[in-house]
Short mmCIF file of C-alpha atoms in Angstrom, two decimals:
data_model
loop_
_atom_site.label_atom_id
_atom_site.label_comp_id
_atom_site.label_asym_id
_atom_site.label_seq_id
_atom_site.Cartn_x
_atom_site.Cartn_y
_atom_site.Cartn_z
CA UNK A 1 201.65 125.07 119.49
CA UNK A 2 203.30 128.75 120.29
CA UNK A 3 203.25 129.45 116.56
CA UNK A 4 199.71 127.92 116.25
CA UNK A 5 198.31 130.24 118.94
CA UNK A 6 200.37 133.30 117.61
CA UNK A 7 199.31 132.88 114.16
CA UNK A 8 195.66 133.03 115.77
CA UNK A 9 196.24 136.15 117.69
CA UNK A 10 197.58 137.86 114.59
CA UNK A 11 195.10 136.87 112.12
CA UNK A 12 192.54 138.08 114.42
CA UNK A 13 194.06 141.58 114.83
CA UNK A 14 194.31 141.82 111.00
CA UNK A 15 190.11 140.70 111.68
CA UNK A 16 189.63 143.13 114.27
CA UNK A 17 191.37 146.04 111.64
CA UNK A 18 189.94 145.27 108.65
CA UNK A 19 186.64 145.46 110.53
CA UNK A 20 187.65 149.27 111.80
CA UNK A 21 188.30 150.30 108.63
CA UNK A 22 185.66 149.13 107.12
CA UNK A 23 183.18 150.81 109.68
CA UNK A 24 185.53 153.45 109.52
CA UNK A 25 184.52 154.53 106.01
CA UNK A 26 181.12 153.64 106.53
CA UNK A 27 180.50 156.13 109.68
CA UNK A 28 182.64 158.74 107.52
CA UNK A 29 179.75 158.76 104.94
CA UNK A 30 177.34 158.56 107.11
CA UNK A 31 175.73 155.11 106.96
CA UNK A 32 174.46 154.16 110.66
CA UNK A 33 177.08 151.34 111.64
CA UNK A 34 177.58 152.70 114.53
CA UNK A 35 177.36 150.47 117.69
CA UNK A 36 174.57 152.67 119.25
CA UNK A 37 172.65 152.43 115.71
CA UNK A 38 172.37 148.94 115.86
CA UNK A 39 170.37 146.35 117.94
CA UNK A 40 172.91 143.67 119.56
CA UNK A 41 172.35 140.75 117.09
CA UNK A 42 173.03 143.33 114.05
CA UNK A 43 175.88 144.24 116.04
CA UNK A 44 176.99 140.96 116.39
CA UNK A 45 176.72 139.95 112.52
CA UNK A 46 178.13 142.64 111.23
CA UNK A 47 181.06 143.58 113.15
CA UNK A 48 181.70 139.75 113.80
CA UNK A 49 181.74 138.97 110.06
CA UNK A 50 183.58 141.88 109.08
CA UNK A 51 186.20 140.67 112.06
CA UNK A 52 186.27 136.58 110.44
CA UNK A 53 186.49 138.00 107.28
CA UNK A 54 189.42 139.61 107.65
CA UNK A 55 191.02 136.86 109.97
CA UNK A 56 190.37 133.92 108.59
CA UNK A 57 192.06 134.72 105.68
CA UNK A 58 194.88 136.18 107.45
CA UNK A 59 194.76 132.55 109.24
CA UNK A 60 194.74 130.46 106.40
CA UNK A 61 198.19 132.33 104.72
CA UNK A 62 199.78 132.31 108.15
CA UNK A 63 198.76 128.65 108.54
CA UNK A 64 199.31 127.33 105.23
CA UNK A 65 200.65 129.73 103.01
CA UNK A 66 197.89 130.41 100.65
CA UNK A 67 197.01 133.47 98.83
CA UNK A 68 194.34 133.33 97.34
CA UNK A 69 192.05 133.73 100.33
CA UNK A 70 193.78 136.84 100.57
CA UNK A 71 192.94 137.84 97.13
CA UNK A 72 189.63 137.11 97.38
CA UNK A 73 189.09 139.83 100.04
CA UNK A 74 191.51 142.09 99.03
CA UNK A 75 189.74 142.50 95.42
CA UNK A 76 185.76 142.37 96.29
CA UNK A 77 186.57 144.93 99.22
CA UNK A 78 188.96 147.23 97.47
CA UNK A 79 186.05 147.20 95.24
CA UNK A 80 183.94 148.42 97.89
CA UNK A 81 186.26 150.95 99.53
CA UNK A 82 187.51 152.22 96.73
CA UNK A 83 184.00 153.08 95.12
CA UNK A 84 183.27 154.80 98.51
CA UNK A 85 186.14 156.89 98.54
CA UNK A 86 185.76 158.13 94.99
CA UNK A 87 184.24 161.15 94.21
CA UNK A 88 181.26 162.09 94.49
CA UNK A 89 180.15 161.61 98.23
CA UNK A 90 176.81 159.16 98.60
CA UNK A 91 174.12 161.64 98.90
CA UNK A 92 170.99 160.84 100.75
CA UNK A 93 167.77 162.34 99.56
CA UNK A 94 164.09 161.81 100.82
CA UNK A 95 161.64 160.17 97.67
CA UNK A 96 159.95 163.42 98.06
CA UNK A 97 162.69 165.15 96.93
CA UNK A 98 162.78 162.92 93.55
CA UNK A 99 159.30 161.70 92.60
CA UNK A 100 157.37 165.10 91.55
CA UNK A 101 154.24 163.75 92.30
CA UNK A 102 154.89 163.45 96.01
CA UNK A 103 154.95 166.84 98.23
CA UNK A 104 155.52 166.02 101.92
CA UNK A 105 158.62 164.22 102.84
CA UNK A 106 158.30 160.49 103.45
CA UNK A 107 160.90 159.57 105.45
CA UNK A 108 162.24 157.02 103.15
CA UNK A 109 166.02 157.91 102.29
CA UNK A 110 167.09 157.25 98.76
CA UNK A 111 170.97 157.03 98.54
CA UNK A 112 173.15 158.14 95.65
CA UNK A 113 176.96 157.27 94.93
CA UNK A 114 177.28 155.31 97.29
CA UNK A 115 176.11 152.22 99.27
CA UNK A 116 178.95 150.45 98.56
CA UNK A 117 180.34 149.95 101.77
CA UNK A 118 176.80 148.70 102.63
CA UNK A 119 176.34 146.30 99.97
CA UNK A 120 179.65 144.42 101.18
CA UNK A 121 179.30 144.32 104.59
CA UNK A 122 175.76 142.62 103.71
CA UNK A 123 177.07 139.79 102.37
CA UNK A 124 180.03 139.16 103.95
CA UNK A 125 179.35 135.69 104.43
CA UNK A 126 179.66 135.26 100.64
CA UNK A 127 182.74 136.52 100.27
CA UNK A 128 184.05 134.31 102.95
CA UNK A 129 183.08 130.97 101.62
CA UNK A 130 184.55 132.49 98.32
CA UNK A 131 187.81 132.96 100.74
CA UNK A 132 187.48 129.78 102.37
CA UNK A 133 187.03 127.70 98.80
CA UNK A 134 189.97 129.66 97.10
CA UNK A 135 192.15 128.38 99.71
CA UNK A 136 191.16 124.87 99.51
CA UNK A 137 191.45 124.91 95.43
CA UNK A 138 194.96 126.11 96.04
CA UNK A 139 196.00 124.10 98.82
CA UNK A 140 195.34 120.84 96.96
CA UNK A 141 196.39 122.23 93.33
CA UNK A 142 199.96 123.20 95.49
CA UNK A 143 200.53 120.04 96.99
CA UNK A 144 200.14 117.80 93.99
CA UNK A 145 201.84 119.97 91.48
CA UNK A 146 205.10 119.64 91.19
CA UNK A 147 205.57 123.24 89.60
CA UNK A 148 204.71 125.50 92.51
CA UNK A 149 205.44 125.62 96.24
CA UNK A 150 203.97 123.12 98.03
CA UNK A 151 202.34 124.62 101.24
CA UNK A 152 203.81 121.82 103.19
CA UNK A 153 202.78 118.52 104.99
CA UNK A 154 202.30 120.26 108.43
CA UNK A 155 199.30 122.33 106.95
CA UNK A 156 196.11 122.67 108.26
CA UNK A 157 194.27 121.15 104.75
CA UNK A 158 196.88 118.82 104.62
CA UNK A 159 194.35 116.07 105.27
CA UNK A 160 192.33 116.92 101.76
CA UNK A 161 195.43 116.15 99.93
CA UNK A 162 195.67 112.76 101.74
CA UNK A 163 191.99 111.91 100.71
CA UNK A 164 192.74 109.22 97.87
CA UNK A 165 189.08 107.38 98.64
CA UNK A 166 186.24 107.76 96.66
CA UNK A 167 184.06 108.43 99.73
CA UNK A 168 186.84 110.82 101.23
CA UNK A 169 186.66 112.89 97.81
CA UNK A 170 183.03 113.07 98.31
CA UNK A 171 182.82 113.92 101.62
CA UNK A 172 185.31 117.22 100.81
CA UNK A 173 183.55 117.73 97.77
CA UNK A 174 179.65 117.65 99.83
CA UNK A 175 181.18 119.64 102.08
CA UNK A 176 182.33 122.65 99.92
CA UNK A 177 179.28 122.40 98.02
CA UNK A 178 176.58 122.52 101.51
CA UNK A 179 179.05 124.88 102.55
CA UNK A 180 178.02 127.12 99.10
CA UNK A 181 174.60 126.17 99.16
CA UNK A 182 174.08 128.13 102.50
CA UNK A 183 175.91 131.10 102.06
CA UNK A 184 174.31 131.23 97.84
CA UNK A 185 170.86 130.64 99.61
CA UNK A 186 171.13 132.77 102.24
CA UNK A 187 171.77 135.56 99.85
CA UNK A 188 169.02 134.78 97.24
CA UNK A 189 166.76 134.67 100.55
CA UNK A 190 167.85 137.92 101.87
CA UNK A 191 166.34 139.35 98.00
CA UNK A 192 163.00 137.31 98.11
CA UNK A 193 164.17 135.60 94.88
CA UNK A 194 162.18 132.32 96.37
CA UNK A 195 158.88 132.46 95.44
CA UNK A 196 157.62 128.67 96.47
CA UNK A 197 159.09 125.84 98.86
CA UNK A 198 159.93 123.72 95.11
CA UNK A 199 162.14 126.63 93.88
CA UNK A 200 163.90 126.80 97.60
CA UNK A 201 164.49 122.83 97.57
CA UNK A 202 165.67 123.05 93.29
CA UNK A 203 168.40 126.02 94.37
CA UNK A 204 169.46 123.41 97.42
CA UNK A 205 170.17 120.71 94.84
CA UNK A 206 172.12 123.02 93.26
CA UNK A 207 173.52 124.77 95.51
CA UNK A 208 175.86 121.19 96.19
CA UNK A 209 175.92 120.26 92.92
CA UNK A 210 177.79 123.81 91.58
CA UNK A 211 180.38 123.20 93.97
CA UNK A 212 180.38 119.79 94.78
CA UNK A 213 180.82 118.53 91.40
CA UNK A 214 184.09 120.57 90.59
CA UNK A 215 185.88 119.65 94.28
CA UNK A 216 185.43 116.09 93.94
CA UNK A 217 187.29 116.50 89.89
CA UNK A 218 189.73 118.46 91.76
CA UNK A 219 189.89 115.97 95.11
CA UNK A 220 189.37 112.66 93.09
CA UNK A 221 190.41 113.59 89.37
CA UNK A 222 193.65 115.93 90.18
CA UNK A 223 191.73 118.71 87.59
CA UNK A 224 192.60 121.70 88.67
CA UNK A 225 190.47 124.24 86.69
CA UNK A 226 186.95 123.38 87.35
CA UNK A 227 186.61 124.62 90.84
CA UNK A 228 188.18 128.20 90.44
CA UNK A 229 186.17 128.58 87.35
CA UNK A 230 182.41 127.69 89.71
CA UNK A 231 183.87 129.74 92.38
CA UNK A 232 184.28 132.88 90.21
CA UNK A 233 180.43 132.38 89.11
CA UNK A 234 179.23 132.14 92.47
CA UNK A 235 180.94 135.15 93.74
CA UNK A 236 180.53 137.20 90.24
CA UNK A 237 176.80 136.12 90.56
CA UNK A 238 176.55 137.95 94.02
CA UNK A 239 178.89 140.94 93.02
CA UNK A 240 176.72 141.61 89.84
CA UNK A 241 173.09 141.51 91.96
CA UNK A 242 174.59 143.43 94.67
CA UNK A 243 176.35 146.49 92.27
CA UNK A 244 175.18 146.57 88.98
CA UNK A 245 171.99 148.53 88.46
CA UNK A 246 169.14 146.63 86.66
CA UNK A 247 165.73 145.07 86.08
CA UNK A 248 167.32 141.58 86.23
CA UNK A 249 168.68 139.17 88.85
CA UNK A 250 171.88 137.80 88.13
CA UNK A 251 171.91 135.93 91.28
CA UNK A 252 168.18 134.74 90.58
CA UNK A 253 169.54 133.50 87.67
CA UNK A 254 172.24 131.31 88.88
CA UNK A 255 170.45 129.98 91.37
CA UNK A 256 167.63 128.86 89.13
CA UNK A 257 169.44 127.88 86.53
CA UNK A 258 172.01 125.96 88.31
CA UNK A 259 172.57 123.68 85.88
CA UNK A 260 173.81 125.82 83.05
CA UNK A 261 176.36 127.31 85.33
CA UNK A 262 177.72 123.84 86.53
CA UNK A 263 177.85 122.60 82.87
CA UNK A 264 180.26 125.68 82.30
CA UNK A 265 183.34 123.81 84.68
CA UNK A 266 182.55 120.57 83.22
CA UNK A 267 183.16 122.19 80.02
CA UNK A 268 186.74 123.26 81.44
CA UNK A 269 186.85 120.08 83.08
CA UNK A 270 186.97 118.16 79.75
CA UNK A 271 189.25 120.86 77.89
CA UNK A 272 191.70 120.42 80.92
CA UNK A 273 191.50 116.70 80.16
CA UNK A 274 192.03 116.76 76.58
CA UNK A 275 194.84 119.43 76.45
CA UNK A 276 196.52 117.14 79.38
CA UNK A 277 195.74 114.17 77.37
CA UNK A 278 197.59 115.96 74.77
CA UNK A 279 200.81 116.49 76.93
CA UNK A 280 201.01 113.44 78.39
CA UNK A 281 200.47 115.06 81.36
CA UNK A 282 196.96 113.33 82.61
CA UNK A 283 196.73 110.31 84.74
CA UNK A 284 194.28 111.39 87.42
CA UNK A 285 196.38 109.72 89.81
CA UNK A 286 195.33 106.31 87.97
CA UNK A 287 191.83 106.56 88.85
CA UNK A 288 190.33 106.91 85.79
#
């Protein structure tokens, strides 16, 4: 219980600095994050999930040894931080300044270099879930290979490994997959990519399905691949609509055409099978 409560505390002081320094860089360029820029509830969201996403994390390799939540965070914001601190400095201009049509100043700020700090502290949520499914994917792939650490029976996700039911495996799996259907969503929302009430409830079918599909192989099946491979859609998906400059909608895309990018683990999902096949390697726990 002592090392419970002091893996807490720590993991939320890693929370509470990543969330400095990330303001940090943002106030140094001049975005307005600062507390008396904001009203309360933007407050709240921002420096709260800039505080869990650093923490929880932290939590889960304190907890259970993973990494890969870790990784997750360390790459997309590293990303982020490092674009900001790269020359040249964001700039912010007026339109005025760049249409030559338009004389008088408008009072609507065009920035450019920069906004990357911006971009990642606006979907933080996103990357979190990435965080969160990363560590289940390598909890379970641990603890049932016999080729890497195992993160240990006293874990906190020790129960997924335990799951050996059909319904248990699809509980975890509709869980991960509601779990990516709000934060993918929430994001496509936040860019008016749905036009109609259909095309909101199609993305929510989806939205399970890309992630549900590839936990319950992983959960049920023992195949390992599938869910890292949906995961790095979903989150490449966000990170191309959020920082690469373009007519198109990559995040539009996979949310509308779900199905393509679920077909892509399956595809993995039966290579991994053969090529175990192959080995001798594949018994999916004798549930197949």
């Amino acid at each position: 219980m002592r090392r419970a409560a002091l893996h807490a505390v720590l993991a939320l002081l890693i929370g509470i600095v990543h969330a400095a320094v990330v303001v940090g860089v943002a106030l140094r360029y001049g975005y307005d994050y600062g507390p008396g820029s904001l009203a309360p509830s933007a407050l709240a969201w921002r420096y709260g999930g800039l505080v869990l996403l650093g923490a929880v994390p932290a939590w889960l390799a304190f907890e259970d040894r993973l990494a890969s939540p870790l990784f997750v965070v360390a790459v997309i914001g590293g990303y982020a931080v490092g674009m900001e601190l790269a020359p040249p400095d964001p700039t912010f201009v007026d339109v005025a300044d760049i249409e030559p049509g338009i004389d008088e100043p408008t009072g609507h700020t065009v920035v450019e270099d920069g906004l990357y700090i911006v971009k990642y502290v606006g979907a933080w949520y996103v990357w979190l879930v990435g965080a969160v499914l990363a560590g289940v994917w390598e909890h379970v792939a641990r603890a049932r290979s016999g080729r890497v650490p195992d993160p240990g029976g006293w874990s906190r996700l020790s129960w997924i490994t335990r799951t050996t039911t059909r319904e248990g495996a699809l509980r975890v799996a509709l869980a991960a997959g509601g779990l990516h259907a709000v934060a993918s969503l929430g994001y496509a929302a936040g860019w008016g990519i749905f036009g109609s009430p259909l095309l909101l409830v199609w993305g929510a079918v989806g939205g399970v399905a890309l992630l549900a599909v590839p936990t319950y192989l992983l959960v049920r099946f023992g195949l390992v691949w599938p869910l890292p491979v949906a995961i790095v859609l979903f989150l490449n998906s966000v990170h191309t609509q959020a920082y690469v400059a373009g007519p198109s909608d990559p995040h539009a895309l996979y949310v509308g055409a779900w199905f393509f990018f679920l077909g892509l683990p399956l595809l993995v999902a039966a290579g991994e099978v053969a090529a175990r096949k192959f080995l001798g390697t594949f018994d999916a726990y004798n549930r197949i």
